[in-house]
CSV table of C-alpha atoms and ligand atoms in Angstrom, one decimal:
chain,number,residue,atom,x,y,z
X,1,UNK,CA,-154.0,104.1,61.6
X,2,UNK,CA,-152.8,105.4,65.9
X,3,UNK,CA,-156.1,106.5,67.1
X,4,UNK,CA,-157.6,108.3,69.7
X,5,UNK,CA,-157.8,106.9,73.2
X,6,UNK,CA,-161.3,104.6,72.5
X,7,UNK,CA,-164.0,105.5,75.3
X,8,UNK,CA,-164.2,104.6,78.5
X,9,UNK,CA,-166.2,101.6,79.7
X,10,UNK,CA,-168.7,103.4,81.2
X,11,UNK,CA,-170.0,105.8,78.1
X,12,UNK,CA,-169.4,103.4,75.1
X,13,UNK,CA,-172.1,102.3,73.2
X,14,UNK,CA,-172.4,98.6,72.7
X,15,UNK,CA,-173.3,98.4,68.2
X,16,UNK,CA,-173.7,94.7,67.8
X,17,UNK,CA,-173.7,93.7,63.9
X,18,UNK,CA,-177.2,92.0,64.2
X,19,UNK,CA,-179.7,92.3,66.4
X,20,UNK,CA,-182.6,89.5,64.9
X,21,UNK,CA,-183.9,89.5,68.9
X,22,UNK,CA,-185.0,92.7,68.9
X,23,UNK,CA,-186.3,93.1,65.5
X,24,UNK,CA,-188.2,90.4,65.9
X,25,UNK,CA,-190.0,92.7,69.2
X,26,UNK,CA,-192.2,95.1,67.8
X,27,UNK,CA,-194.1,92.4,66.0
X,28,UNK,CA,-194.1,89.5,69.1
X,29,UNK,CA,-197.5,89.2,69.7
X,30,UNK,CA,-198.3,88.3,65.7
X,31,UNK,CA,-195.7,86.0,65.6
X,32,UNK,CA,-196.9,84.7,68.6
X,33,UNK,CA,-200.6,84.4,67.3
X,34,UNK,CA,-199.8,83.3,63.6
X,35,UNK,CA,-197.4,80.5,65.2
X,36,UNK,CA,-200.4,78.9,67.2
X,37,UNK,CA,-202.6,79.3,63.7
X,38,UNK,CA,-200.5,77.1,62.0
X,39,UNK,CA,-200.0,75.3,65.1
X,40,UNK,CA,-204.2,74.4,65.7
X,41,UNK,CA,-204.3,74.0,61.6
X,42,UNK,CA,-203.3,70.5,61.9
X,43,UNK,CA,-201.5,71.5,57.8
X,44,UNK,CA,-198.1,71.5,58.0
X,45,UNK,CA,-196.5,71.7,54.5
X,46,UNK,CA,-197.6,73.1,51.4
X,47,UNK,CA,-201.1,74.5,52.8
X,48,UNK,CA,-202.9,77.7,53.1
X,49,UNK,CA,-200.6,79.7,55.0
X,50,UNK,CA,-197.7,79.0,51.6
X,51,UNK,CA,-200.2,79.9,49.4
X,52,UNK,CA,-201.0,83.3,50.5
X,53,UNK,CA,-197.9,84.2,51.1
X,54,UNK,CA,-196.8,83.2,47.7
X,55,UNK,CA,-199.4,85.3,46.2
X,56,UNK,CA,-199.0,88.5,48.3
X,57,UNK,CA,-195.2,88.3,47.7
X,58,UNK,CA,-196.5,88.2,44.3
X,59,UNK,CA,-198.0,91.0,44.1
X,60,UNK,CA,-195.4,92.2,46.7
X,61,UNK,CA,-192.6,92.4,42.9
X,62,UNK,CA,-195.6,92.4,40.5
X,63,UNK,CA,-195.7,89.1,39.5
X,64,UNK,CA,-198.3,86.2,38.3
X,65,UNK,CA,-196.7,83.5,40.1
X,66,UNK,CA,-194.5,83.0,43.8
X,67,UNK,CA,-193.3,80.0,45.0
X,68,UNK,CA,-192.4,79.1,48.4
X,69,UNK,CA,-188.7,76.7,48.7
X,70,UNK,CA,-186.7,75.6,51.5
X,71,UNK,CA,-184.0,78.5,50.4
X,72,UNK,CA,-182.2,80.9,48.3
X,73,UNK,CA,-180.0,78.0,47.2
X,74,UNK,CA,-183.2,76.1,45.8
X,75,UNK,CA,-184.7,79.4,44.3
X,76,UNK,CA,-181.7,79.4,42.0
X,77,UNK,CA,-180.7,76.0,40.5
X,78,UNK,CA,-185.0,74.6,41.7
X,79,UNK,CA,-185.4,77.7,38.6
X,80,UNK,CA,-182.0,77.0,36.6
X,81,UNK,CA,-182.6,73.0,36.4
X,82,UNK,CA,-186.3,74.1,35.6
X,83,UNK,CA,-184.8,76.3,32.3
X,84,UNK,CA,-183.2,72.1,31.4
X,85,UNK,CA,-180.1,73.8,32.1
X,86,UNK,CA,-177.5,71.4,33.7
X,87,UNK,CA,-174.3,69.0,31.9
X,88,UNK,CA,-172.5,70.7,29.6
X,89,UNK,CA,-173.5,74.1,30.4
X,90,UNK,CA,-172.0,77.5,31.4
X,91,UNK,CA,-173.7,80.2,33.2
X,92,UNK,CA,-172.5,83.6,34.5
X,93,UNK,CA,-173.0,84.8,38.0
X,94,UNK,CA,-170.4,87.6,39.5
X,95,UNK,CA,-167.3,87.0,41.0
X,96,UNK,CA,-168.4,88.9,43.7
X,97,UNK,CA,-171.0,87.5,45.4
X,98,UNK,CA,-172.5,85.3,48.1
X,99,UNK,CA,-171.2,82.2,47.4
X,100,UNK,CA,-174.4,80.7,47.0
X,101,UNK,CA,-174.9,81.8,43.7
X,102,UNK,CA,-172.2,80.0,42.8
X,103,UNK,CA,-173.0,76.8,44.1
X,104,UNK,CA,-176.2,76.6,42.6
X,105,UNK,CA,-174.9,76.6,39.2
X,106,UNK,CA,-172.8,74.0,40.4
X,107,UNK,CA,-175.6,71.3,42.0
X,108,UNK,CA,-177.5,71.5,38.9
X,109,UNK,CA,-174.1,70.3,36.8
X,110,UNK,CA,-173.2,73.3,35.0
X,111,UNK,CA,-170.0,75.4,35.4
X,112,UNK,CA,-170.9,78.3,37.0
X,113,UNK,CA,-168.5,80.6,35.0
X,114,UNK,CA,-166.9,84.3,37.2
X,115,UNK,CA,-167.0,87.5,35.0
X,116,UNK,CA,-165.9,90.3,37.2
X,117,UNK,CA,-167.8,93.2,38.7
X,118,UNK,CA,-167.6,96.5,38.6
X,119,UNK,CA,-165.1,98.1,41.6
X,120,UNK,CA,-168.4,101.3,42.2
X,121,UNK,CA,-171.2,99.2,42.4
X,122,UNK,CA,-170.0,96.0,43.2
X,123,UNK,CA,-172.3,94.4,40.3
X,124,UNK,CA,-172.0,92.0,37.3
X,125,UNK,CA,-169.8,94.2,34.8
X,126,UNK,CA,-172.0,94.4,31.6
X,127,UNK,CA,-169.1,95.1,29.7
X,128,UNK,CA,-167.1,91.7,30.4
X,129,UNK,CA,-170.0,90.0,29.3
X,130,UNK,CA,-169.0,88.8,26.2
X,131,UNK,CA,-165.9,88.1,26.8
X,132,UNK,CA,-167.3,85.2,28.8
X,133,UNK,CA,-169.3,84.7,26.8
X,134,UNK,CA,-169.5,80.7,24.3
X,135,UNK,CA,-171.6,78.4,23.1
X,136,UNK,CA,-172.5,76.8,25.8
X,137,UNK,CA,-173.6,79.8,27.6
X,138,UNK,CA,-177.0,79.3,28.6
X,139,UNK,CA,-178.0,81.6,32.0
X,140,UNK,CA,-176.1,85.0,32.9
X,141,UNK,CA,-177.5,85.6,37.1
X,142,UNK,CA,-176.7,89.2,37.9
X,143,UNK,CA,-176.8,89.4,41.4
X,144,UNK,CA,-178.5,92.7,43.0
X,145,UNK,CA,-175.8,92.9,45.9
X,146,UNK,CA,-176.1,93.9,49.1
X,147,UNK,CA,-179.6,94.9,48.0
X,148,UNK,CA,-178.4,97.2,45.4
X,149,UNK,CA,-180.0,96.5,41.8
X,150,UNK,CA,-177.3,95.8,38.7
X,151,UNK,CA,-177.6,97.2,34.9
X,152,UNK,CA,-180.4,95.0,34.2
X,153,UNK,CA,-181.5,97.1,30.9
X,154,UNK,CA,-178.2,97.1,29.6
X,155,UNK,CA,-177.9,93.0,30.6
X,156,UNK,CA,-181.6,91.9,29.8
X,157,UNK,CA,-180.8,94.1,25.7
X,158,UNK,CA,-177.4,91.9,26.9
X,159,UNK,CA,-178.7,88.0,28.1
X,160,UNK,CA,-181.6,88.8,24.0
X,161,UNK,CA,-179.6,89.1,21.9
X,162,UNK,CA,-178.0,86.6,22.2
X,163,UNK,CA,-180.5,83.8,23.9
X,164,UNK,CA,-179.4,83.6,27.1
X,165,UNK,CA,-181.8,84.1,30.5
X,166,UNK,CA,-182.1,86.3,32.8
X,167,UNK,CA,-181.6,85.4,36.4
X,168,UNK,CA,-182.5,87.4,38.9
X,169,UNK,CA,-180.1,86.6,42.4
X,170,UNK,CA,-182.2,89.7,44.7
X,171,UNK,CA,-181.5,87.4,47.7
X,172,UNK,CA,-180.0,90.4,48.8
X,173,UNK,CA,-182.6,93.1,47.7
X,174,UNK,CA,-186.6,92.6,48.7
X,175,UNK,CA,-187.9,95.5,47.7
X,176,UNK,CA,-186.2,96.6,45.5
X,177,UNK,CA,-187.2,98.5,42.4
X,178,UNK,CA,-184.8,99.2,39.4
X,179,UNK,CA,-185.7,102.2,37.1
X,180,UNK,CA,-189.7,102.3,39.1
X,181,UNK,CA,-190.8,98.5,39.3
X,182,UNK,CA,-189.6,95.8,41.9
X,183,UNK,CA,-186.9,93.4,41.4
X,184,UNK,CA,-188.7,90.2,40.2
X,185,UNK,CA,-189.1,90.1,38.1
X,186,UNK,CA,-187.4,92.0,35.6
X,187,UNK,CA,-186.0,88.6,34.4
X,188,UNK,CA,-187.0,85.2,33.3
X,189,UNK,CA,-187.8,85.1,36.9
X,190,UNK,CA,-186.2,85.1,40.5
X,191,UNK,CA,-184.4,83.9,43.9
X,192,UNK,CA,-185.7,85.1,46.7
X,193,UNK,CA,-183.8,84.5,50.0
X,194,UNK,CA,-184.9,84.4,53.6
X,195,UNK,CA,-182.3,83.1,55.8
X,196,UNK,CA,-183.0,85.5,58.8
X,197,UNK,CA,-180.9,88.4,58.3
X,198,UNK,CA,-182.2,88.8,55.3
X,199,UNK,CA,-184.2,92.5,54.6
X,200,UNK,CA,-187.3,90.2,54.8
X,201,UNK,CA,-186.6,87.3,56.8
X,202,UNK,CA,-188.1,84.2,58.4
X,203,UNK,CA,-187.5,82.8,61.6
X,204,UNK,CA,-185.1,79.5,60.4
X,205,UNK,CA,-184.8,78.8,56.5
X,206,UNK,CA,-186.8,80.0,53.1
X,207,UNK,CA,-186.5,81.6,49.3
X,208,UNK,CA,-189.3,81.8,46.8
X,209,UNK,CA,-189.2,82.0,43.5
X,210,UNK,CA,-190.6,84.5,40.6
X,211,UNK,CA,-191.9,85.0,37.6
X,212,UNK,CA,-194.1,85.9,34.8
X,213,UNK,CA,-194.1,82.1,33.1
X,214,UNK,CA,-196.8,80.2,33.6
X,215,UNK,CA,-194.8,77.2,32.6
X,216,UNK,CA,-191.3,77.9,34.5
X,217,UNK,CA,-193.9,78.4,37.8
X,218,UNK,CA,-195.7,74.8,37.3
X,219,UNK,CA,-192.8,73.4,36.5
X,220,UNK,CA,-191.5,74.6,39.6
X,221,UNK,CA,-193.8,73.4,41.3
X,222,UNK,CA,-193.3,69.7,40.7
X,223,UNK,CA,-189.5,69.9,40.8
X,224,UNK,CA,-190.4,71.1,44.6
X,225,UNK,CA,-191.9,68.2,45.9
X,226,UNK,CA,-190.7,64.8,44.4
X,227,UNK,CA,-192.0,66.1,40.8
X,228,UNK,CA,-196.1,65.6,42.3
X,229,UNK,CA,-199.0,67.5,40.7
X,230,UNK,CA,-201.1,64.6,42.0
X,231,UNK,CA,-198.9,63.1,45.0
X,232,UNK,CA,-196.8,59.6,44.7
X,233,UNK,CA,-196.6,59.7,41.3
X,234,UNK,CA,-194.0,61.5,39.8
X,235,UNK,CA,-194.2,63.7,36.8
X,236,UNK,CA,-190.8,64.4,36.7
X,237,UNK,CA,-187.7,63.8,39.4
X,238,UNK,CA,-187.6,66.1,41.4
X,239,UNK,CA,-186.8,67.4,44.8
X,240,UNK,CA,-188.1,67.8,48.0
X,241,UNK,CA,-187.8,71.9,48.6
X,242,UNK,CA,-190.8,73.2,50.2
X,243,UNK,CA,-191.6,76.3,52.4
X,244,UNK,CA,-193.1,75.5,56.1
X,245,UNK,CA,-196.5,76.9,57.1
X,246,UNK,CA,-194.9,78.0,60.3
X,247,UNK,CA,-192.4,80.6,58.0
X,248,UNK,CA,-195.4,80.9,55.4
X,249,UNK,CA,-197.0,82.8,58.5
X,250,UNK,CA,-194.2,84.5,59.8
X,251,UNK,CA,-193.4,85.7,56.5
X,252,UNK,CA,-196.7,87.0,56.3
X,253,UNK,CA,-196.1,89.1,59.8
X,254,UNK,CA,-193.1,90.1,58.1
X,255,UNK,CA,-193.8,92.2,54.7
X,256,UNK,CA,-196.1,93.7,55.8
X,257,UNK,CA,-193.4,96.0,57.3
X,258,UNK,CA,-190.8,95.5,54.4
X,259,UNK,CA,-191.4,99.2,53.0
X,260,UNK,CA,-191.2,100.6,56.4
X,261,UNK,CA,-188.0,98.9,56.9
X,262,UNK,CA,-186.0,99.5,54.0
X,263,UNK,CA,-186.9,103.2,54.6
X,264,UNK,CA,-185.4,102.8,58.0
X,265,UNK,CA,-182.4,102.0,55.8
X,266,UNK,CA,-182.3,104.0,53.1
X,267,UNK,CA,-182.1,106.6,56.0
X,268,UNK,CA,-179.0,105.1,58.5
X,269,UNK,CA,-177.7,105.1,54.8
X,270,UNK,CA,-177.9,109.0,54.8
X,271,UNK,CA,-176.9,109.0,57.8
X,272,UNK,CA,-173.2,106.9,56.9
X,273,UNK,CA,-173.2,109.1,53.9
X,274,UNK,CA,-173.3,112.1,55.0
X,275,UNK,CA,-170.8,111.8,58.5
X,276,UNK,CA,-169.0,109.9,56.9
X,277,UNK,CA,-168.7,111.4,52.9
X,278,UNK,CA,-164.4,113.7,54.1
X,279,UNK,CA,-162.9,110.5,56.2
X,280,UNK,CA,-159.5,110.1,54.0
X,281,UNK,CA,-158.9,106.2,53.1
X,282,UNK,CA,-162.4,105.4,52.9
X,283,UNK,CA,-164.4,104.1,50.0
X,284,UNK,CA,-168.8,105.1,51.2
X,285,UNK,CA,-170.2,102.9,48.7
X,286,UNK,CA,-172.8,104.0,45.9
X,287,UNK,CA,-176.0,105.0,46.6
X,288,UNK,CA,-178.7,104.7,43.9
X,289,UNK,CA,-182.6,104.6,43.7
X,290,UNK,CA,-183.8,102.5,44.5
X,291,UNK,CA,-181.6,100.4,46.6
X,292,UNK,CA,-182.5,99.4,50.0
X,293,UNK,CA,-179.4,98.9,51.5
X,294,UNK,CA,-179.3,95.2,52.8
X,295,UNK,CA,-175.9,95.6,53.6
X,296,UNK,CA,-173.1,98.8,53.7
X,297,UNK,CA,-169.9,98.0,52.4
X,298,UNK,CA,-167.6,100.5,52.9
X,299,UNK,CA,-163.5,99.9,51.6
X,300,UNK,CA,-160.4,100.8,53.6
X,301,UNK,CA,-156.6,100.3,52.0
X,302,UNK,CA,-156.0,98.7,55.7
X,303,UNK,CA,-160.1,97.0,56.7
X,304,UNK,CA,-158.0,94.9,59.3
X,305,UNK,CA,-156.6,97.2,61.6
X,306,UNK,CA,-160.6,99.3,60.9
X,307,UNK,CA,-162.0,96.5,62.1
X,308,UNK,CA,-160.4,96.1,65.1
X,309,UNK,CA,-160.1,99.6,65.9
X,310,UNK,CA,-164.1,99.6,65.2
X,311,UNK,CA,-164.4,96.2,67.8
X,312,UNK,CA,-161.8,98.6,70.6
X,313,UNK,CA,-165.0,100.3,70.8
X,314,UNK,CA,-167.5,98.5,70.4
X,315,UNK,CA,-168.7,98.1,67.3
X,316,UNK,CA,-169.4,95.2,65.2
X,317,UNK,CA,-168.3,95.1,62.0
X,318,UNK,CA,-168.4,91.8,58.8
X,319,UNK,CA,-166.7,91.2,56.2
X,320,UNK,CA,-169.4,89.4,53.2
X,321,UNK,CA,-167.2,87.8,51.4
X,322,UNK,CA,-163.2,87.9,52.8
X,323,UNK,CA,-162.5,84.1,50.3
X,324,UNK,CA,-164.5,85.3,47.5
X,325,UNK,CA,-165.9,81.8,46.1
X,326,UNK,CA,-163.5,81.8,42.9
X,327,UNK,CA,-161.3,81.7,46.6
X,328,UNK,CA,-162.7,78.6,48.1
X,329,UNK,CA,-161.3,75.6,47.8
X,330,UNK,CA,-164.9,74.1,46.3
X,331,UNK,CA,-164.0,76.7,43.1
X,332,UNK,CA,-160.9,77.7,43.0
X,333,UNK,CA,-159.4,74.4,41.1
X,334,UNK,CA,-161.4,75.9,37.8
X,335,UNK,CA,-158.4,78.8,38.5
X,336,UNK,CA,-160.8,82.2,37.2
X,337,UNK,CA,-159.1,85.4,36.6
X,338,UNK,CA,-161.1,88.3,38.3
X,339,UNK,CA,-158.5,90.7,39.7
X,340,UNK,CA,-161.5,93.3,40.5
X,341,UNK,CA,-163.8,90.7,42.9
X,342,UNK,CA,-160.0,89.8,44.3
X,343,UNK,CA,-159.7,93.9,45.2
X,344,UNK,CA,-162.2,94.2,46.6
X,345,UNK,CA,-162.3,91.3,49.1
X,346,UNK,CA,-159.0,92.7,50.3
X,347,UNK,CA,-160.5,96.4,51.4
X,348,UNK,CA,-164.7,95.9,52.3
X,349,UNK,CA,-165.8,95.6,55.7
X,350,UNK,CA,-170.2,96.4,56.3
X,351,UNK,CA,-170.7,98.5,58.7
X,352,UNK,CA,-173.8,97.2,60.6
X,353,UNK,CA,-176.9,97.9,59.1
X,354,UNK,CA,-180.7,96.7,60.4
X,355,UNK,CA,-184.0,98.7,60.3
X,356,UNK,CA,-183.9,98.4,64.7
X,357,UNK,CA,-181.1,100.8,64.7
X,358,UNK,CA,-180.8,103.8,66.2
X,359,UNK,CA,-179.6,106.8,65.9
X,360,UNK,CA,-177.5,106.6,68.9
X,361,UNK,CA,-176.0,103.4,67.8
X,362,UNK,CA,-175.8,105.0,63.9
X,363,UNK,CA,-173.9,107.7,65.9
X,364,UNK,CA,-171.6,105.6,68.1
X,365,UNK,CA,-170.6,103.6,64.7
X,366,UNK,CA,-170.6,106.6,62.8
X,367,UNK,CA,-168.1,107.9,66.2
X,368,UNK,CA,-165.6,104.8,66.0
X,369,UNK,CA,-165.3,105.1,61.8
X,370,UNK,CA,-164.4,108.2,61.8
X,371,UNK,CA,-161.3,107.9,65.1
X,372,UNK,CA,-161.0,105.1,63.2
X,373,UNK,CA,-160.1,105.7,60.8
X,374,UNK,CA,-157.5,109.3,61.8
X,375,UNK,CA,-153.8,108.4,60.6
R,1,LIG,C1,-178.2,84.2,51.2
R,1,LIG,C2,-178.1,84.7,49.4
R,1,LIG,C3,-178.3,83.7,49.4
R,1,LIG,C4,-178.5,82.2,49.5
R,1,LIG,O1,-180.0,82.1,50.6
R,1,LIG,P1,-179.8,80.7,51.6
R,1,LIG,O2,-181.6,81.1,51.6
R,1,LIG,O3,-179.4,81.3,52.3
R,1,LIG,O4,-179.5,79.4,51.2
R,1,LIG,C5,-178.1,83.7,47.6
R,1,LIG,N1,-177.4,84.6,47.1
R,1,LIG,C6,-176.9,85.7,47.8
R,1,LIG,C7,-176.7,87.2,46.8
R,1,LIG,C8,-177.8,86.0,49.1
R,1,LIG,O5,-176.3,86.8,49.3
């Protein structure tokens, strides 16, 4: 790991992990117009923009419904609540995921049961589902981590055989496809986040549930706003979890660009995979059809040294996620054992990958990784 000298400051290309402002620049005028349209409408919560976005997003996912909510976390937890899941129930979740997947289950009163993942694909390992299931298991939540669709065919068959609901966590996988079909319509429902860093990001928080189930969609519409159908009379005990008109208007600007943005992500991932294939010690992520590369996560036995070497060369790399959910203080008391997840957490490193990363930046990342891995 003692690597070649870092480049002199004048030839150094700074590649931050993210460039959210840079992503806004090409659509600035459209966003300004959307902002003005909503301001002038005088209607800012649950109106025409949300309705239009819900229709457009449902079409993109090939589902009958999309229900806008306040975040990806809420999309998950409200879906589980709408399915009647709560105290006394168990929900199977992957060990390797964002803590939100686990937190959503807990917020319903149910218990998240971690299932270990496949070390190559990072997805929940279908072979481990039987051992994790009890008579309390009500749902399984596969996560399309990093934008790579989980093996939904196997998981759907397993879920159907055991009368367990399949809820997709598609928060990292807008536009991804499994066997040619968009994610979001492959289980009973799917949760999406529009957090700014996601493949489809708002200018703030937002989320949505997609589903083909009319009754579930209706229940979610009640749950997101105090259980109201008619304002003032709560039919059920609901929440306040609404997608703002402004965010919906911004998302309507971005949604038509999602396919182009995802194509650029695939192109960059392809460059990394080709240019880094022969680097000793470096394990590259699994590719695959339908992958939208929300994150490009490599593995290295000396991850922290590699990260430092990249930082020295101006390349920002992050760890998703340094502390897996079962090791966080909130969940560690349950004492769940997830050895593959633990091993991955020690080795993973996310390289910069977003649609506005240009070729010079991609080359700088490749150079920095090659130098950083040189023993
Ligand atoms: C981002 C994310 C969430 C939560 O979304 P928020 O909008 O931040 O609440 C849930 N699951 C996964 C896998 C995510 O990446």
